[in-house]
Amino acid sequence: MAYTPASNTTLTPSLGHLATVFYKTRALDQLKQMFMFLEGTEPDDIPNRVGKTVQWFRYSLLGANTTPAAEGTVGTGLGLTTSTISATVQEYSDFITLSKLLVKTALDSIKENAAEQLGYRAGLTVDTITRTEFDSNVASVAVATLGAALGSVDFRRAVTVLQANNVRPKMGSDYFGISHPYAIFDLKSDNTAGGFIDVLKYANPAALANGPTMNGEVGKIENVRIVRSTNVGTTGTAPNALYYTYVIGKGAVGAVDLAGAGPSKVMDPEKQSFAINVIDGKPQIADPTGTIGAAVSYWFAFVVQTLDTTTYRYRIIYSDSSII
């Protein structure tokens, strides 16, 4: 008997009922940035019901007195001088609404996924607003690398300038650094003696004198603990863009929340979640039929402000990359 192929296959047009696609109900992962800039600020808050503007003050230092006092003479008293810095908290908010029919028929848990997407937007918003404040003083704090690419000498110069201006370290005895992966590649390639120390080569990463390793921390150089971020400032245009590396001391930039209404502190959105409001819909005056099945939202109030414009307490190094 001659061989006869199957007369019905998945390609048979008359079998219109066949399922042709298996739909996954879990979304693929996304390429999410790390949020590092809030870690470089001085956190503070404004209590409720005392207004929305915060004002700091600083005394001006008294200089040395090199003139001997005249015997038997009462001298002239010294006057004190202060300066002030103020900033006003601003509101930031977004929301996503979903129809009742969509919530009931979507293949995925669309309400939870919408909350996750909005949470990432909120975290990126906080990080970008904070980074923008650091970048706002670029004309006063930024310098190019001393060599063709970022190296240990650039960190040595930044730390030396901060120390020469009596700027204290941000984290115990260390300054805080933020750098782009492209710049870190060149830094790791610098084989100068006493240069970059990979985080895996710390004497005891889990018990550092200045605190445990941070999310995204890649290493240390010239008393600067460096974290990785792709959300850094740049100058120029691709493919000739120069990437900013930040070396931050104590008291550089303040981040002020309205008490109980500040943004969530998220560094790694793959491991931490921004606080999002998830609201189930129901019939109400504004929506009598309950057509809106769910809403997700965020709202927070905060402000970021440079705390010293007389002596900036951080430096920016802008560098080309050898791999792009």
PDB file of C-alpha atoms in Angstrom:
ATOM      1  CA  MET A   1       0.000   0.000   0.000  1.00  0.00           C
ATOM      2  CA  ALA A   2       1.435   3.349  -1.029  1.00  0.00           C
ATOM      3  CA  TYR A   3       2.267   5.909   1.701  1.00  0.00           C
ATOM      4  CA  THR A   4      -0.313   8.673   2.016  1.00  0.00           C
ATOM      5  CA  PRO A   5       0.548  11.861   3.936  1.00  0.00           C
ATOM      6  CA  ALA A   6      -1.882  13.189   6.560  1.00  0.00           C
ATOM      7  CA  SER A   7      -4.842  14.785   4.887  1.00  0.00           C
ATOM      8  CA  ASN A   8      -5.324  17.254   7.770  1.00  0.00           C
ATOM      9  CA  THR A   9      -2.550  19.417   9.224  1.00  0.00           C
ATOM     10  CA  THR A  10      -2.259  22.642  11.168  1.00  0.00           C
ATOM     11  CA  LEU A  11      -2.130  24.374   7.795  1.00  0.00           C
ATOM     12  CA  THR A  12      -5.443  22.977   6.536  1.00  0.00           C
ATOM     13  CA  PRO A  13      -7.609  26.052   5.724  1.00  0.00           C
ATOM     14  CA  SER A  14     -10.883  24.317   6.556  1.00  0.00           C
ATOM     15  CA  LEU A  15      -9.859  23.763  10.191  1.00  0.00           C
ATOM     16  CA  GLY A  16     -10.600  27.329  11.240  1.00  0.00           C
ATOM     17  CA  HIS A  17     -11.021  26.509  14.931  1.00  0.00           C
ATOM     18  CA  LEU A  18      -7.405  25.554  15.556  1.00  0.00           C
ATOM     19  CA  ALA A  19      -5.426  27.643  18.030  1.00  0.00           C
ATOM     20  CA  THR A  20      -2.486  29.168  16.199  1.00  0.00           C
ATOM     21  CA  VAL A  21      -0.777  31.249  18.909  1.00  0.00           C
ATOM     22  CA  PHE A  22       0.161  30.506  22.503  1.00  0.00           C
ATOM     23  CA  TYR A  23       0.097  33.837  24.336  1.00  0.00           C
ATOM     24  CA  LYS A  24       2.512  34.188  27.242  1.00  0.00           C
ATOM     25  CA  THR A  25       0.963  35.923  30.217  1.00  0.00           C
ATOM     26  CA  ARG A  26       4.250  37.171  31.653  1.00  0.00           C
ATOM     27  CA  ALA A  27       5.944  40.183  30.069  1.00  0.00           C
ATOM     28  CA  LEU A  28       9.553  40.005  28.956  1.00  0.00           C
ATOM     29  CA  ASP A  29      12.098  41.827  31.090  1.00  0.00           C
ATOM     30  CA  GLN A  30      13.046  45.427  30.338  1.00  0.00           C
ATOM     31  CA  LEU A  31      16.367  47.275  30.229  1.00  0.00           C
ATOM     32  CA  LYS A  32      15.916  49.467  33.298  1.00  0.00           C
ATOM     33  CA  GLN A  33      18.337  52.109  34.548  1.00  0.00           C
ATOM     34  CA  MET A  34      19.673  52.278  38.101  1.00  0.00           C
ATOM     35  CA  PHE A  35      18.766  55.366  40.141  1.00  0.00           C
ATOM     36  CA  MET A  36      21.899  56.671  41.904  1.00  0.00           C
ATOM     37  CA  PHE A  37      21.731  60.425  42.265  1.00  0.00           C
ATOM     38  CA  LEU A  38      19.520  60.658  45.342  1.00  0.00           C
ATOM     39  CA  GLU A  39      22.251  58.739  47.195  1.00  0.00           C
ATOM     40  CA  GLY A  40      24.584  61.673  46.568  1.00  0.00           C
ATOM     41  CA  THR A  41      22.349  64.234  48.301  1.00  0.00           C
ATOM     42  CA  GLU A  42      21.771  65.344  51.885  1.00  0.00           C
ATOM     43  CA  PRO A  43      18.232  64.173  52.819  1.00  0.00           C
ATOM     44  CA  ASP A  44      15.878  66.466  54.737  1.00  0.00           C
ATOM     45  CA  ASP A  45      12.173  67.180  55.025  1.00  0.00           C
ATOM     46  CA  ILE A  46       9.648  69.927  55.746  1.00  0.00           C
ATOM     47  CA  PRO A  47       7.030  69.207  58.442  1.00  0.00           C
ATOM     48  CA  ASN A  48       3.393  69.535  57.453  1.00  0.00           C
ATOM     49  CA  ARG A  49       1.538  72.814  57.938  1.00  0.00           C
ATOM     50  CA  VAL A  50       4.615  75.058  58.027  1.00  0.00           C
ATOM     51  CA  GLY A  51       4.596  76.139  54.376  1.00  0.00           C
ATOM     52  CA  LYS A  52       6.234  74.713  51.283  1.00  0.00           C
ATOM     53  CA  THR A  53       9.510  76.666  51.206  1.00  0.00           C
ATOM     54  CA  VAL A  54      12.577  75.538  53.129  1.00  0.00           C
ATOM     55  CA  GLN A  55      15.333  77.977  54.082  1.00  0.00           C
ATOM     56  CA  TRP A  56      18.811  76.975  55.200  1.00  0.00           C
ATOM     57  CA  PHE A  57      21.365  79.329  56.711  1.00  0.00           C
ATOM     58  CA  ARG A  58      25.114  79.245  57.110  1.00  0.00           C
ATOM     59  CA  TYR A  59      27.438  81.367  59.214  1.00  0.00           C
ATOM     60  CA  SER A  60      30.338  83.052  57.477  1.00  0.00           C
ATOM     61  CA  LEU A  61      33.660  81.914  58.932  1.00  0.00           C
ATOM     62  CA  LEU A  62      35.646  84.324  61.050  1.00  0.00           C
ATOM     63  CA  GLY A  63      39.213  84.874  59.898  1.00  0.00           C
ATOM     64  CA  ALA A  64      42.323  84.657  62.036  1.00  0.00           C
ATOM     65  CA  ASN A  65      43.218  87.540  64.357  1.00  0.00           C
ATOM     66  CA  THR A  66      46.909  88.385  64.012  1.00  0.00           C
ATOM     67  CA  THR A  67      46.789  91.755  65.808  1.00  0.00           C
ATOM     68  CA  PRO A  68      47.754  91.784  69.496  1.00  0.00           C
ATOM     69  CA  ALA A  69      45.270  93.369  71.879  1.00  0.00           C
ATOM     70  CA  ALA A  70      46.276  96.731  73.388  1.00  0.00           C
ATOM     71  CA  GLU A  71      46.943  96.455  77.105  1.00  0.00           C
ATOM     72  CA  GLY A  72      44.177  97.922  79.256  1.00  0.00           C
ATOM     73  CA  THR A  73      41.959  98.654  76.264  1.00  0.00           C
ATOM     74  CA  VAL A  74      38.585  97.125  75.557  1.00  0.00           C
ATOM     75  CA  GLY A  75      38.495  96.277  71.916  1.00  0.00           C
ATOM     76  CA  THR A  76      35.656  96.245  69.395  1.00  0.00           C
ATOM     77  CA  GLY A  77      33.257  93.305  69.337  1.00  0.00           C
ATOM     78  CA  LEU A  78      32.959  91.194  66.234  1.00  0.00           C
ATOM     79  CA  GLY A  79      29.841  91.006  64.113  1.00  0.00           C
ATOM     80  CA  LEU A  80      28.437  87.696  62.901  1.00  0.00           C
ATOM     81  CA  THR A  81      27.284  87.203  59.326  1.00  0.00           C
ATOM     82  CA  THR A  82      24.990  84.559  57.870  1.00  0.00           C
ATOM     83  CA  SER A  83      23.814  83.682  54.376  1.00  0.00           C
ATOM     84  CA  THR A  84      20.628  81.867  53.382  1.00  0.00           C
ATOM     85  CA  ILE A  85      19.548  79.426  50.683  1.00  0.00           C
ATOM     86  CA  SER A  86      15.910  78.594  50.011  1.00  0.00           C
ATOM     87  CA  ALA A  87      13.952  76.181  47.839  1.00  0.00           C
ATOM     88  CA  THR A  88      10.269  75.390  47.348  1.00  0.00           C
ATOM     89  CA  VAL A  89       8.925  71.847  47.119  1.00  0.00           C
ATOM     90  CA  GLN A  90       7.081  70.959  43.926  1.00  0.00           C
ATOM     91  CA  GLU A  91       4.437  68.328  43.189  1.00  0.00           C
ATOM     92  CA  TYR A  92       5.029  65.502  40.730  1.00  0.00           C
ATOM     93  CA  SER A  93       2.278  63.090  39.720  1.00  0.00           C
ATOM     94  CA  ASP A  94       0.988  60.744  37.009  1.00  0.00           C
ATOM     95  CA  PHE A  95      -1.790  58.205  36.641  1.00  0.00           C
ATOM     96  CA  ILE A  96      -2.962  55.413  34.332  1.00  0.00           C
ATOM     97  CA  THR A  97      -6.593  54.299  34.091  1.00  0.00           C
ATOM     98  CA  LEU A  98      -7.841  50.941  32.811  1.00  0.00           C
ATOM     99  CA  SER A  99     -11.339  50.095  31.624  1.00  0.00           C
ATOM    100  CA  LYS A 100     -13.306  47.476  33.534  1.00  0.00           C
ATOM    101  CA  LEU A 101     -13.541  45.364  30.367  1.00  0.00           C
ATOM    102  CA  LEU A 102      -9.755  45.511  29.899  1.00  0.00           C
ATOM    103  CA  VAL A 103      -9.078  44.459  33.495  1.00  0.00           C
ATOM    104  CA  LYS A 104     -11.467  41.507  33.136  1.00  0.00           C
ATOM    105  CA  THR A 105     -10.241  40.310  29.744  1.00  0.00           C
ATOM    106  CA  ALA A 106      -6.507  41.072  29.534  1.00  0.00           C
ATOM    107  CA  LEU A 107      -4.270  38.017  29.364  1.00  0.00           C
ATOM    108  CA  ASP A 108      -1.820  39.458  31.886  1.00  0.00           C
ATOM    109  CA  SER A 109      -2.247  41.015  35.319  1.00  0.00           C
ATOM    110  CA  ILE A 110      -2.495  44.374  33.634  1.00  0.00           C
ATOM    111  CA  LYS A 111      -3.274  46.349  36.781  1.00  0.00           C
ATOM    112  CA  GLU A 112      -0.096  45.144  38.511  1.00  0.00           C
ATOM    113  CA  ASN A 113       1.957  45.599  35.347  1.00  0.00           C
ATOM    114  CA  ALA A 114       0.670  49.148  34.894  1.00  0.00           C
ATOM    115  CA  ALA A 115       1.718  49.888  38.489  1.00  0.00           C
ATOM    116  CA  GLU A 116       5.204  48.513  37.794  1.00  0.00           C
ATOM    117  CA  GLN A 117       5.608  50.637  34.651  1.00  0.00           C
ATOM    118  CA  LEU A 118       4.417  53.770  36.411  1.00  0.00           C
ATOM    119  CA  GLY A 119       6.718  53.048  39.339  1.00  0.00           C
ATOM    120  CA  TYR A 120       9.710  52.958  37.018  1.00  0.00           C
ATOM    121  CA  ARG A 121       8.672  56.297  35.531  1.00  0.00           C
ATOM    122  CA  ALA A 122       8.412  57.798  39.020  1.00  0.00           C
ATOM    123  CA  GLY A 123      11.846  56.520  40.049  1.00  0.00           C
ATOM    124  CA  LEU A 124      13.422  57.781  36.842  1.00  0.00           C
ATOM    125  CA  THR A 125      11.733  61.148  37.407  1.00  0.00           C
ATOM    126  CA  VAL A 126      13.325  61.512  40.858  1.00  0.00           C
ATOM    127  CA  ASP A 127      16.748  60.441  39.580  1.00  0.00           C
ATOM    128  CA  THR A 128      16.633  62.795  36.592  1.00  0.00           C
ATOM    129  CA  ILE A 129      15.439  65.811  38.596  1.00  0.00           C
ATOM    130  CA  THR A 130      18.247  65.227  41.098  1.00  0.00           C
ATOM    131  CA  ARG A 131      20.882  64.750  38.394  1.00  0.00           C
ATOM    132  CA  THR A 132      19.678  67.920  36.649  1.00  0.00           C
ATOM    133  CA  GLU A 133      20.414  69.934  39.796  1.00  0.00           C
ATOM    134  CA  PHE A 134      23.977  68.588  39.872  1.00  0.00           C
ATOM    135  CA  ASP A 135      24.310  69.408  36.157  1.00  0.00           C
ATOM    136  CA  SER A 136      22.960  72.946  36.610  1.00  0.00           C
ATOM    137  CA  ASN A 137      26.345  74.070  37.976  1.00  0.00           C
ATOM    138  CA  VAL A 138      28.426  72.375  35.285  1.00  0.00           C
ATOM    139  CA  ALA A 139      30.041  75.633  34.175  1.00  0.00           C
ATOM    140  CA  SER A 140      31.540  76.047  37.654  1.00  0.00           C
ATOM    141  CA  VAL A 141      32.460  72.463  38.563  1.00  0.00           C
ATOM    142  CA  ALA A 142      33.278  70.543  35.350  1.00  0.00           C
ATOM    143  CA  VAL A 143      36.697  69.834  33.860  1.00  0.00           C
ATOM    144  CA  ALA A 144      37.921  67.562  31.082  1.00  0.00           C
ATOM    145  CA  THR A 145      40.115  64.549  31.763  1.00  0.00           C
ATOM    146  CA  LEU A 146      43.853  65.122  31.989  1.00  0.00           C
ATOM    147  CA  GLY A 147      44.462  62.273  29.538  1.00  0.00           C
ATOM    148  CA  ALA A 148      42.586  60.855  26.574  1.00  0.00           C
ATOM    149  CA  ALA A 149      40.250  58.848  28.833  1.00  0.00           C
ATOM    150  CA  LEU A 150      39.092  58.779  32.440  1.00  0.00           C
ATOM    151  CA  GLY A 151      41.859  57.660  34.797  1.00  0.00           C
ATOM    152  CA  SER A 152      42.931  57.631  38.421  1.00  0.00           C
ATOM    153  CA  VAL A 153      44.688  60.971  38.027  1.00  0.00           C
ATOM    154  CA  ASP A 154      41.327  62.624  37.315  1.00  0.00           C
ATOM    155  CA  PHE A 155      39.886  61.351  40.584  1.00  0.00           C
ATOM    156  CA  ARG A 156      43.058  62.366  42.394  1.00  0.00           C
ATOM    157  CA  ARG A 157      42.675  65.889  41.023  1.00  0.00           C
ATOM    158  CA  ALA A 158      38.961  66.098  41.923  1.00  0.00           C
ATOM    159  CA  VAL A 159      39.541  64.871  45.471  1.00  0.00           C
ATOM    160  CA  THR A 160      42.532  67.183  45.893  1.00  0.00           C
ATOM    161  CA  VAL A 161      40.505  70.211  44.797  1.00  0.00           C
ATOM    162  CA  LEU A 162      37.692  69.297  47.191  1.00  0.00           C
ATOM    163  CA  GLN A 163      40.140  68.752  50.045  1.00  0.00           C
ATOM    164  CA  ALA A 164      41.895  72.037  49.239  1.00  0.00           C
ATOM    165  CA  ASN A 165      38.520  73.726  49.707  1.00  0.00           C
ATOM    166  CA  ASN A 166      37.962  71.885  53.013  1.00  0.00           C
ATOM    167  CA  VAL A 167      35.095  69.819  51.585  1.00  0.00           C
ATOM    168  CA  ARG A 168      34.629  66.742  53.767  1.00  0.00           C
ATOM    169  CA  PRO A 169      33.976  63.238  52.402  1.00  0.00           C
ATOM    170  CA  LYS A 170      30.359  62.182  51.893  1.00  0.00           C
ATOM    171  CA  MET A 171      30.575  58.654  53.320  1.00  0.00           C
ATOM    172  CA  GLY A 172      32.842  58.336  56.327  1.00  0.00           C
ATOM    173  CA  SER A 173      36.334  58.851  54.897  1.00  0.00           C
ATOM    174  CA  ASP A 174      35.206  58.392  51.272  1.00  0.00           C
ATOM    175  CA  TYR A 175      33.701  60.649  48.631  1.00  0.00           C
ATOM    176  CA  PHE A 176      30.767  59.421  46.535  1.00  0.00           C
ATOM    177  CA  GLY A 177      31.209  58.884  42.800  1.00  0.00           C
ATOM    178  CA  ILE A 178      28.772  58.251  39.940  1.00  0.00           C
ATOM    179  CA  SER A 179      30.055  57.211  36.518  1.00  0.00           C
ATOM    180  CA  HIS A 180      28.787  55.816  33.213  1.00  0.00           C
ATOM    181  CA  PRO A 181      29.756  52.220  32.243  1.00  0.00           C
ATOM    182  CA  TYR A 182      31.691  53.538  29.226  1.00  0.00           C
ATOM    183  CA  ALA A 183      33.810  55.743  31.496  1.00  0.00           C
ATOM    184  CA  ILE A 184      34.240  52.933  34.040  1.00  0.00           C
ATOM    185  CA  PHE A 185      35.605  50.701  31.265  1.00  0.00           C
ATOM    186  CA  ASP A 186      38.447  53.155  30.700  1.00  0.00           C
ATOM    187  CA  LEU A 187      38.980  53.594  34.429  1.00  0.00           C
ATOM    188  CA  LYS A 188      39.398  49.841  34.894  1.00  0.00           C
ATOM    189  CA  SER A 189      41.856  49.809  31.995  1.00  0.00           C
ATOM    190  CA  ASP A 190      44.093  52.331  33.768  1.00  0.00           C
ATOM    191  CA  ASN A 191      46.879  50.229  35.270  1.00  0.00           C
ATOM    192  CA  THR A 192      48.440  53.062  37.259  1.00  0.00           C
ATOM    193  CA  ALA A 193      49.823  51.878  40.607  1.00  0.00           C
ATOM    194  CA  GLY A 194      47.374  52.498  43.430  1.00  0.00           C
ATOM    195  CA  GLY A 195      44.525  52.894  40.930  1.00  0.00           C
ATOM    196  CA  PHE A 196      41.068  51.365  40.672  1.00  0.00           C
ATOM    197  CA  ILE A 197      40.078  48.708  43.232  1.00  0.00           C
ATOM    198  CA  ASP A 198      37.256  46.436  42.082  1.00  0.00           C
ATOM    199  CA  VAL A 199      34.502  45.983  44.671  1.00  0.00           C
ATOM    200  CA  LEU A 200      35.198  42.233  44.710  1.00  0.00           C
ATOM    201  CA  LYS A 201      38.721  43.003  45.912  1.00  0.00           C
ATOM    202  CA  TYR A 202      37.670  45.060  48.920  1.00  0.00           C
ATOM    203  CA  ALA A 203      39.265  43.663  52.079  1.00  0.00           C
ATOM    204  CA  ASN A 204      35.780  42.885  53.464  1.00  0.00           C
ATOM    205  CA  PRO A 205      32.979  44.228  51.259  1.00  0.00           C
ATOM    206  CA  ALA A 206      30.251  43.295  53.747  1.00  0.00           C
ATOM    207  CA  ALA A 207      31.837  45.104  56.676  1.00  0.00           C
ATOM    208  CA  LEU A 208      33.347  48.289  55.279  1.00  0.00           C
ATOM    209  CA  ALA A 209      34.127  50.961  57.836  1.00  0.00           C
ATOM    210  CA  ASN A 210      31.985  53.381  55.823  1.00  0.00           C
ATOM    211  CA  GLY A 211      29.038  51.041  55.347  1.00  0.00           C
ATOM    212  CA  PRO A 212      28.336  47.947  53.236  1.00  0.00           C
ATOM    213  CA  THR A 213      28.618  47.991  49.473  1.00  0.00           C
ATOM    214  CA  MET A 214      25.776  49.747  47.687  1.00  0.00           C
ATOM    215  CA  ASN A 215      23.599  48.565  44.825  1.00  0.00           C
ATOM    216  CA  GLY A 216      25.550  49.260  41.656  1.00  0.00           C
ATOM    217  CA  GLU A 217      28.857  49.894  43.428  1.00  0.00           C
ATOM    218  CA  VAL A 218      31.715  48.865  41.145  1.00  0.00           C
ATOM    219  CA  GLY A 219      34.808  49.849  43.062  1.00  0.00           C
ATOM    220  CA  LYS A 220      36.887  52.519  44.707  1.00  0.00           C
ATOM    221  CA  ILE A 221      39.667  54.871  43.652  1.00  0.00           C
ATOM    222  CA  GLU A 222      41.410  57.754  45.424  1.00  0.00           C
ATOM    223  CA  ASN A 223      38.945  57.556  48.337  1.00  0.00           C
ATOM    224  CA  VAL A 224      35.954  57.709  45.981  1.00  0.00           C
ATOM    225  CA  ARG A 225      33.399  54.894  46.083  1.00  0.00           C
ATOM    226  CA  ILE A 226      31.946  54.617  42.595  1.00  0.00           C
ATOM    227  CA  VAL A 227      28.496  53.474  41.510  1.00  0.00           C
ATOM    228  CA  ARG A 228      27.385  52.818  37.957  1.00  0.00           C
ATOM    229  CA  SER A 229      24.621  54.801  36.211  1.00  0.00           C
ATOM    230  CA  THR A 230      23.552  55.287  32.598  1.00  0.00           C
ATOM    231  CA  ASN A 231      21.485  58.350  33.558  1.00  0.00           C
ATOM    232  CA  VAL A 232      24.463  60.716  33.717  1.00  0.00           C
ATOM    233  CA  GLY A 233      24.766  64.084  32.049  1.00  0.00           C
ATOM    234  CA  THR A 234      26.556  64.428  28.728  1.00  0.00           C
ATOM    235  CA  THR A 235      27.932  67.173  26.552  1.00  0.00           C
ATOM    236  CA  GLY A 236      28.295  67.064  22.786  1.00  0.00           C
ATOM    237  CA  THR A 237      26.442  64.722  20.451  1.00  0.00           C
ATOM    238  CA  ALA A 238      26.865  61.064  19.496  1.00  0.00           C
ATOM    239  CA  PRO A 239      29.235  59.588  18.525  1.00  0.00           C
ATOM    240  CA  ASN A 240      31.345  62.314  20.139  1.00  0.00           C
ATOM    241  CA  ALA A 241      29.394  62.631  23.374  1.00  0.00           C
ATOM    242  CA  LEU A 242      31.364  63.192  26.579  1.00  0.00           C
ATOM    243  CA  TYR A 243      30.045  61.475  29.708  1.00  0.00           C
ATOM    244  CA  TYR A 244      29.915  63.134  33.129  1.00  0.00           C
ATOM    245  CA  THR A 245      31.497  61.484  36.166  1.00  0.00           C
ATOM    246  CA  TYR A 246      30.535  62.991  39.532  1.00  0.00           C
ATOM    247  CA  VAL A 247      32.731  63.202  42.657  1.00  0.00           C
ATOM    248  CA  ILE A 248      30.573  64.368  45.550  1.00  0.00           C
ATOM    249  CA  GLY A 249      31.513  65.598  49.009  1.00  0.00           C
ATOM    250  CA  LYS A 250      29.449  66.263  52.109  1.00  0.00           C
ATOM    251  CA  GLY A 251      26.852  69.031  51.947  1.00  0.00           C
ATOM    252  CA  ALA A 252      26.852  69.395  48.159  1.00  0.00           C
ATOM    253  CA  VAL A 253      23.161  69.116  47.270  1.00  0.00           C
ATOM    254  CA  GLY A 254      20.090  68.770  49.483  1.00  0.00           C
ATOM    255  CA  ALA A 255      16.963  66.725  48.688  1.00  0.00           C
ATOM    256  CA  VAL A 256      13.953  67.860  50.714  1.00  0.00           C
ATOM    257  CA  ASP A 257      10.692  65.928  51.036  1.00  0.00           C
ATOM    258  CA  LEU A 258       7.370  67.212  52.266  1.00  0.00           C
ATOM    259  CA  ALA A 259       7.002  65.064  55.393  1.00  0.00           C
ATOM    260  CA  GLY A 260       5.098  61.872  54.629  1.00  0.00           C
ATOM    261  CA  ALA A 261       4.779  62.804  50.952  1.00  0.00           C
ATOM    262  CA  GLY A 262       8.295  62.402  49.590  1.00  0.00           C
ATOM    263  CA  PRO A 263       9.279  59.999  46.805  1.00  0.00           C
ATOM    264  CA  SER A 264      10.263  56.399  47.473  1.00  0.00           C
ATOM    265  CA  LYS A 265      13.998  55.815  47.764  1.00  0.00           C
ATOM    266  CA  VAL A 266      14.672  53.351  44.937  1.00  0.00           C
ATOM    267  CA  MET A 267      18.135  52.533  43.594  1.00  0.00           C
ATOM    268  CA  ASP A 268      17.560  49.260  41.738  1.00  0.00           C
ATOM    269  CA  PRO A 269      14.061  49.020  40.179  1.00  0.00           C
ATOM    270  CA  GLU A 270      14.578  45.292  39.628  1.00  0.00           C
ATOM    271  CA  LYS A 271      14.819  44.763  43.393  1.00  0.00           C
ATOM    272  CA  GLN A 272      12.869  47.696  44.842  1.00  0.00           C
ATOM    273  CA  SER A 273       9.438  49.100  44.024  1.00  0.00           C
ATOM    274  CA  PHE A 274       8.312  52.705  44.029  1.00  0.00           C
ATOM    275  CA  ALA A 275       5.191  53.247  46.147  1.00  0.00           C
ATOM    276  CA  ILE A 276       2.234  53.357  43.752  1.00  0.00           C
ATOM    277  CA  ASN A 277      -1.452  53.872  44.554  1.00  0.00           C
ATOM    278  CA  VAL A 278      -3.598  51.059  43.132  1.00  0.00           C
ATOM    279  CA  ILE A 279      -7.306  51.927  43.088  1.00  0.00           C
ATOM    280  CA  ASP A 280     -10.056  49.500  42.112  1.00  0.00           C
ATOM    281  CA  GLY A 281     -12.896  51.146  40.222  1.00  0.00           C
ATOM    282  CA  LYS A 282     -16.568  51.082  41.192  1.00  0.00           C
ATOM    283  CA  PRO A 283     -19.713  53.030  40.314  1.00  0.00           C
ATOM    284  CA  GLN A 284     -19.543  56.571  41.676  1.00  0.00           C
ATOM    285  CA  ILE A 285     -20.744  60.066  40.822  1.00  0.00           C
ATOM    286  CA  ALA A 286     -17.864  60.720  38.416  1.00  0.00           C
ATOM    287  CA  ASP A 287     -18.279  57.261  36.819  1.00  0.00           C
ATOM    288  CA  PRO A 288     -21.878  56.106  37.403  1.00  0.00           C
ATOM    289  CA  THR A 289     -21.496  52.823  35.505  1.00  0.00           C
ATOM    290  CA  GLY A 290     -18.093  51.905  36.920  1.00  0.00           C
ATOM    291  CA  THR A 291     -16.587  51.854  33.435  1.00  0.00           C
ATOM    292  CA  ILE A 292     -13.117  52.576  34.812  1.00  0.00           C
ATOM    293  CA  GLY A 293     -12.041  49.284  36.312  1.00  0.00           C
ATOM    294  CA  ALA A 294      -8.807  50.429  37.960  1.00  0.00           C
ATOM    295  CA  ALA A 295      -6.363  53.287  38.240  1.00  0.00           C
ATOM    296  CA  VAL A 296      -2.737  53.455  39.316  1.00  0.00           C
ATOM    297  CA  SER A 297      -1.027  56.679  40.331  1.00  0.00           C
ATOM    298  CA  TYR A 298       1.783  58.372  42.204  1.00  0.00           C
ATOM    299  CA  TRP A 299       2.091  61.783  43.842  1.00  0.00           C
ATOM    300  CA  PHE A 300       5.006  63.186  45.747  1.00  0.00           C
ATOM    301  CA  ALA A 301       6.391  66.575  46.736  1.00  0.00           C
ATOM    302  CA  PHE A 302      10.078  67.345  46.981  1.00  0.00           C
ATOM    303  CA  VAL A 303      12.822  69.684  45.820  1.00  0.00           C
ATOM    304  CA  VAL A 304      16.545  69.364  45.147  1.00  0.00           C
ATOM    305  CA  GLN A 305      18.830  72.335  45.817  1.00  0.00           C
ATOM    306  CA  THR A 306      22.570  73.075  45.682  1.00  0.00           C
ATOM    307  CA  LEU A 307      23.549  73.914  49.258  1.00  0.00           C
ATOM    308  CA  ASP A 308      26.727  75.899  48.680  1.00  0.00           C
ATOM    309  CA  THR A 309      27.240  78.109  45.634  1.00  0.00           C
ATOM    310  CA  THR A 310      30.240  79.924  47.098  1.00  0.00           C
ATOM    311  CA  THR A 311      32.348  76.775  47.238  1.00  0.00           C
ATOM    312  CA  TYR A 312      30.764  73.944  45.267  1.00  0.00           C
ATOM    313  CA  ARG A 313      31.192  70.704  47.171  1.00  0.00           C
ATOM    314  CA  TYR A 314      31.382  68.360  44.194  1.00  0.00           C
ATOM    315  CA  ARG A 315      33.203  68.077  40.898  1.00  0.00           C
ATOM    316  CA  ILE A 316      32.239  66.790  37.441  1.00  0.00           C
ATOM    317  CA  ILE A 317      34.755  65.169  35.096  1.00  0.00           C
ATOM    318  CA  TYR A 318      33.668  64.846  31.468  1.00  0.00           C
ATOM    319  CA  SER A 319      35.350  62.197  29.372  1.00  0.00           C
ATOM    320  CA  ASP A 320      35.325  60.552  25.977  1.00  0.00           C
ATOM    321  CA  SER A 321      35.048  56.782  25.782  1.00  0.00           C
ATOM    322  CA  SER A 322      37.541  54.540  24.040  1.00  0.00           C
ATOM    323  CA  ILE A 323      34.928  51.928  23.108  1.00  0.00           C
ATOM    324  CA  ILE A 324      32.421  54.020  21.144  1.00  0.00           C
TER     325      ILE A 324
END
